Every structure is written in C-alpha cells, then in structure tokens.
Coordinates of C-alpha atoms in Angstrom, one line a residue:
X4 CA 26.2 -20.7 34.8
X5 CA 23.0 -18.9 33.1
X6 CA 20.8 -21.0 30.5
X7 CA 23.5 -19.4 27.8
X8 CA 25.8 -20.5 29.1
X9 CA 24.5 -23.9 29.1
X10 CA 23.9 -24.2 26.1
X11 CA 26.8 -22.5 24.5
X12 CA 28.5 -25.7 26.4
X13 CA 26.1 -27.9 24.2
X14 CA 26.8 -26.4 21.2
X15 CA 30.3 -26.4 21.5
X16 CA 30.7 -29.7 23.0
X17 CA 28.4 -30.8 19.9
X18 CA 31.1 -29.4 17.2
X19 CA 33.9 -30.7 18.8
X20 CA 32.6 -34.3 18.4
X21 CA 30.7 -34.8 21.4
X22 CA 27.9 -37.1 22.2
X23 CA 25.6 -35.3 24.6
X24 CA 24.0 -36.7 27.7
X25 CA 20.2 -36.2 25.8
X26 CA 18.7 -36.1 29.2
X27 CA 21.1 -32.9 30.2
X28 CA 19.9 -31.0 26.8
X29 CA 18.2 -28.1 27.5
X30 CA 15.0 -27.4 25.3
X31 CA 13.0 -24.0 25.2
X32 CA 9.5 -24.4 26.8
X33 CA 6.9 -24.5 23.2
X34 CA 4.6 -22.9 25.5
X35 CA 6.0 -19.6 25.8
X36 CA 7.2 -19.3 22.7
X37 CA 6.2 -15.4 20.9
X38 CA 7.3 -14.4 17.5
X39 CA 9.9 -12.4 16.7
X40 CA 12.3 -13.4 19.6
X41 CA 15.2 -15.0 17.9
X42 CA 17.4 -11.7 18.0
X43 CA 16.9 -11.5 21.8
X44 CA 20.1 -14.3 22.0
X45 CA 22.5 -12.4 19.6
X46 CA 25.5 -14.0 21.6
X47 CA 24.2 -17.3 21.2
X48 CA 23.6 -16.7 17.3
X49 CA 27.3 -15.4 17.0
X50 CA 28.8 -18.7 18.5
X51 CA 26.4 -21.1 17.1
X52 CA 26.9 -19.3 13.2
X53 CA 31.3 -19.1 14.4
X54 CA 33.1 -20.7 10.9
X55 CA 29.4 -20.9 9.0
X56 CA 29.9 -19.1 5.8
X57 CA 26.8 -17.4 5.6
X58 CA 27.1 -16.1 8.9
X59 CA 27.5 -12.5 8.3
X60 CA 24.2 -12.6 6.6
X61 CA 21.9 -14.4 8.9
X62 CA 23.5 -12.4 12.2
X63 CA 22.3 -9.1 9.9
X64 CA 18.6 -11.2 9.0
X65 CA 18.6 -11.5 12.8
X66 CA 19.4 -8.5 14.1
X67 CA 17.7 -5.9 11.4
X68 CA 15.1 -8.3 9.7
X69 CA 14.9 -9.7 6.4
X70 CA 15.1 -6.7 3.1
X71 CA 13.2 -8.9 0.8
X72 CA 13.6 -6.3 -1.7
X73 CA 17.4 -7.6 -1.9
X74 CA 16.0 -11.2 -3.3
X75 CA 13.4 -9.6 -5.7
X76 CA 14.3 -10.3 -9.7
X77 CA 12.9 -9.4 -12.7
X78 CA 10.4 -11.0 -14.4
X79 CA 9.0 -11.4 -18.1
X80 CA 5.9 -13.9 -18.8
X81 CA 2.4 -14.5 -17.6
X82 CA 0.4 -15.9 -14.5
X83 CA -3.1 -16.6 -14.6
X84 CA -3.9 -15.4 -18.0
X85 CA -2.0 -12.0 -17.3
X86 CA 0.6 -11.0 -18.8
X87 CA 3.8 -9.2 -17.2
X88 CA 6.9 -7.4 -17.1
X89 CA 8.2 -5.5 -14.5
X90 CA 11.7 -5.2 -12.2
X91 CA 9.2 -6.1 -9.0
X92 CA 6.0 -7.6 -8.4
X93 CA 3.1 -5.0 -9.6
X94 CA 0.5 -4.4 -6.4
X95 CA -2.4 -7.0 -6.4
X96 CA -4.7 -8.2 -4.2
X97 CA -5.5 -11.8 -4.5
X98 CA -9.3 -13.2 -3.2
X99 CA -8.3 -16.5 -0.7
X100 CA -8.9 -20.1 -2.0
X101 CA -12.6 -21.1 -2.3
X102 CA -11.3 -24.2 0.1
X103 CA -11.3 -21.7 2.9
X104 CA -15.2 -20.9 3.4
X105 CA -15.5 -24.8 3.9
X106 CA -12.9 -24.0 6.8
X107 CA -14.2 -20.7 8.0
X108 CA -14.3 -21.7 11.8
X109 CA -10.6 -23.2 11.8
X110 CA -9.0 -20.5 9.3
X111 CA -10.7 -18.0 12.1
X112 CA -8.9 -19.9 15.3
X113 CA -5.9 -20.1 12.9
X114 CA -5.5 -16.8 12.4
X115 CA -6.7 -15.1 15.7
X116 CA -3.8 -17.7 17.2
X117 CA -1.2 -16.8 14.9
X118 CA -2.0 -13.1 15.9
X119 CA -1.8 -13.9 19.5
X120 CA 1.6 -15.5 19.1
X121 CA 3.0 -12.1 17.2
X122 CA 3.1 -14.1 14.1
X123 CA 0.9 -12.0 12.0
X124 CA 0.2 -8.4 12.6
X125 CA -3.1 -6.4 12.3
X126 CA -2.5 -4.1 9.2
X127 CA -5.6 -2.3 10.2
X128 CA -9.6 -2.7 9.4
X129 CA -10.5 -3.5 5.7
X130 CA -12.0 -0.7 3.9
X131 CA -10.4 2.1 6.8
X132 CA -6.8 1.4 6.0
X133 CA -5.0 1.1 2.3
X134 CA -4.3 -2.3 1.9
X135 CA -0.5 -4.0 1.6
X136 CA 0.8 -3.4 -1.7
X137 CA 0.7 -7.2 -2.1
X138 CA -2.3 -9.8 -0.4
X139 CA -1.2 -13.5 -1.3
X140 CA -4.3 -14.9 -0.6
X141 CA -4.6 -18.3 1.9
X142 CA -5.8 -21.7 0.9
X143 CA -6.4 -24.9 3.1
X144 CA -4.7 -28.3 3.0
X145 CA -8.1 -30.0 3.8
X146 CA -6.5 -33.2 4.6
X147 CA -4.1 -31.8 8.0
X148 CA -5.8 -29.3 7.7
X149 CA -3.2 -26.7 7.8
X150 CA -3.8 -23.2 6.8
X151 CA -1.3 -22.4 3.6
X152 CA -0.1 -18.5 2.0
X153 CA -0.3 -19.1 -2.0
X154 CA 2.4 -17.3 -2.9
X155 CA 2.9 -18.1 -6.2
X156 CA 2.9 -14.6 -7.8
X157 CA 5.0 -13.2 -5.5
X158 CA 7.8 -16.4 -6.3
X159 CA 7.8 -15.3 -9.7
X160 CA 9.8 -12.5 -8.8
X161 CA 12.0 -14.1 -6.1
X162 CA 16.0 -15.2 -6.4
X163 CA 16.0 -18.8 -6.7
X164 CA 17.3 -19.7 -3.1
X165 CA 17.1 -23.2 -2.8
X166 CA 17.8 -25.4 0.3
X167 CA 16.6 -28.4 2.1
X168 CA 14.8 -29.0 5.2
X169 CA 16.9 -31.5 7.6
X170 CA 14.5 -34.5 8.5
X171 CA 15.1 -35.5 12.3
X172 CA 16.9 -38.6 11.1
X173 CA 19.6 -36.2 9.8
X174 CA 19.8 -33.5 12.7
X175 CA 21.2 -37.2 14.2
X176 CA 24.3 -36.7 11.7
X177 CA 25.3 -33.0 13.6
X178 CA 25.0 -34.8 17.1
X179 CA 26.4 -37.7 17.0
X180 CA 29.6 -38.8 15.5
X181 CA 29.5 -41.5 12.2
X182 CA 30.6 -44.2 14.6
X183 CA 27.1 -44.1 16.2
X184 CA 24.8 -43.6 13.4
X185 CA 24.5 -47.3 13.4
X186 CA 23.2 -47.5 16.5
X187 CA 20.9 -44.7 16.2
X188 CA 19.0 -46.3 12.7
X189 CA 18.7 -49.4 14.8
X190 CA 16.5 -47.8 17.4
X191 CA 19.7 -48.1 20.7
X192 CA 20.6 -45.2 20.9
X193 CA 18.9 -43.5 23.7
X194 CA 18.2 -47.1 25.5
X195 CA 19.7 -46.5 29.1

C-alpha cells in the first residue's frame, strides 16, 4: 500500500466516523516541505474534497492556480488621502513600513528563506526589470516578530470572501465523533 493509499484510508476511515489510532497517522516530514507542491497529489485532493461543495473550484485552484482577477471588484472612494475609481486596482508601488529597517537583518533571513522554500520568486533586479504592476509593501509585527504583506490597497478591490481559520481544538470536532469531545477538552484523550 503506497503513502496514498494510507492516507486515503485515514481520510476515509475519518468521514465515516472513525477514531484513528493517532500513533498510526501519517504526517508529511516539515523539513522537506517546498512551495507549490500541493497539485502533485491530485488523487488525494479529489477524494479528500468527494461531497464538499466547493470542490470543483479548489481542484481547478489546485490544478491551474488561483485567477485572482476573477475575485477583483470595483471600487469608488479613497485610501491614503487619494482618491479613486477604477474596475481594478490602478498600478502602485508602495515603500515597506518604516518598522522594517529596525528589522533589516531578520526581514533579510526572512526573505532569502522564503525564496529558498519557492515561496516567493525573484521578479528580477530593481532598476533592470519593470516592476509588478502592484508592490504591497511589508511591515513587521515587532512583538513575534513575523514579517507581514500590507495589503490593504489591494483588499479594497477584492470580493468579500470571508471564512474562519479552524483552531486545533476544533480540527478535534472532524476526528473524533461528539461522544469523545468530552474526553478530549479534559485532556484523556490521547492518555494510553
């Protein structure tokens, strides 16, 4: 049985009701993790999304990317002291957060990580290349500190797509049946 396989048997075992053995659960190693991977396990993606709603959708976000031009609204009124109107967001470029030449070393690390992972690609050399027709610029969250896209501007053109993130007190709710919720808010749950 391949690693699929596996954990097709998870998943499904999971929907029908089952309480996994946590100890057989397979997790994917964080240390070989790249960017951009998630359309390598199509198969998996079609029988995790089976009977999800918005299935057709995210299988098309996975296998062809994201047209963000598809969520993109007009927009009438003003940021910053400037006024606009336009179907899409006019081309800016923004200057990053003052908070980020107190931070100059770690937004540095930050970056050349996240461009090692295949998070962020190299547009090309500023000044040599035309720039993006948009640059959000960064900030910092000096307390973490965390490196943070302001992307406020953009936004103001965005579909209103709201959701929540699931807190790992509720991703107990998809495991485990209601009967054992109890037992996992009192802390027993994985005792052997």
């Amino acid at each position: 049985m391949t690693s699929e396989d596996t954990c097709l048997t998870h998943v499904h075992g999971i929907v029908a009701g089952e309480v996994p053995n946590v100890r057989g659960l397979s997790f994917r190693n964080p240390g070989c993790f790249q960017s951009g991977q998630l359309r390598t396990l199509i198969r998996l993606w079609e029988n995790i999304l089976d009977g999800y709603e918005p299935a057709k959708d995210v299988l098309e976000w996975l296998e062809h990317g994201v047209d963000v031009k598809k969520f993109i609204k007009p927009f009438k009124g003003s940021f910053m002291g400037v006024k606009y109107e336009s179907a899409e967001p006019p081309s800016r470029v923004f200057k990053n957060h003052y908070s980020c030449k107190q931070f100059s070393q770690f937004v540095t690390e930050t970056i050349l990580q996240r461009i090692e992972s295949g998070a962020i690609r190299v547009w090309g050399k500023g000044g040599e290349v035309a720039p993006p027709h948009l640059v959000v610029p960064m900030t910092i969250e000096p307390q973490k500190p965390r490196l943070c896209i302001d992307a406020r501007f953009l936004n103001l053109w965005m579909v209103d797509t709201p959701f929540s993130l699931k807190t790992l007190v509720g991703v107990s709710r998809f495991v485990y049946p209601i009967s054992c919720m109890s037992k996992i808010h009192s802390g027993n749950a994985f005792k052997a």
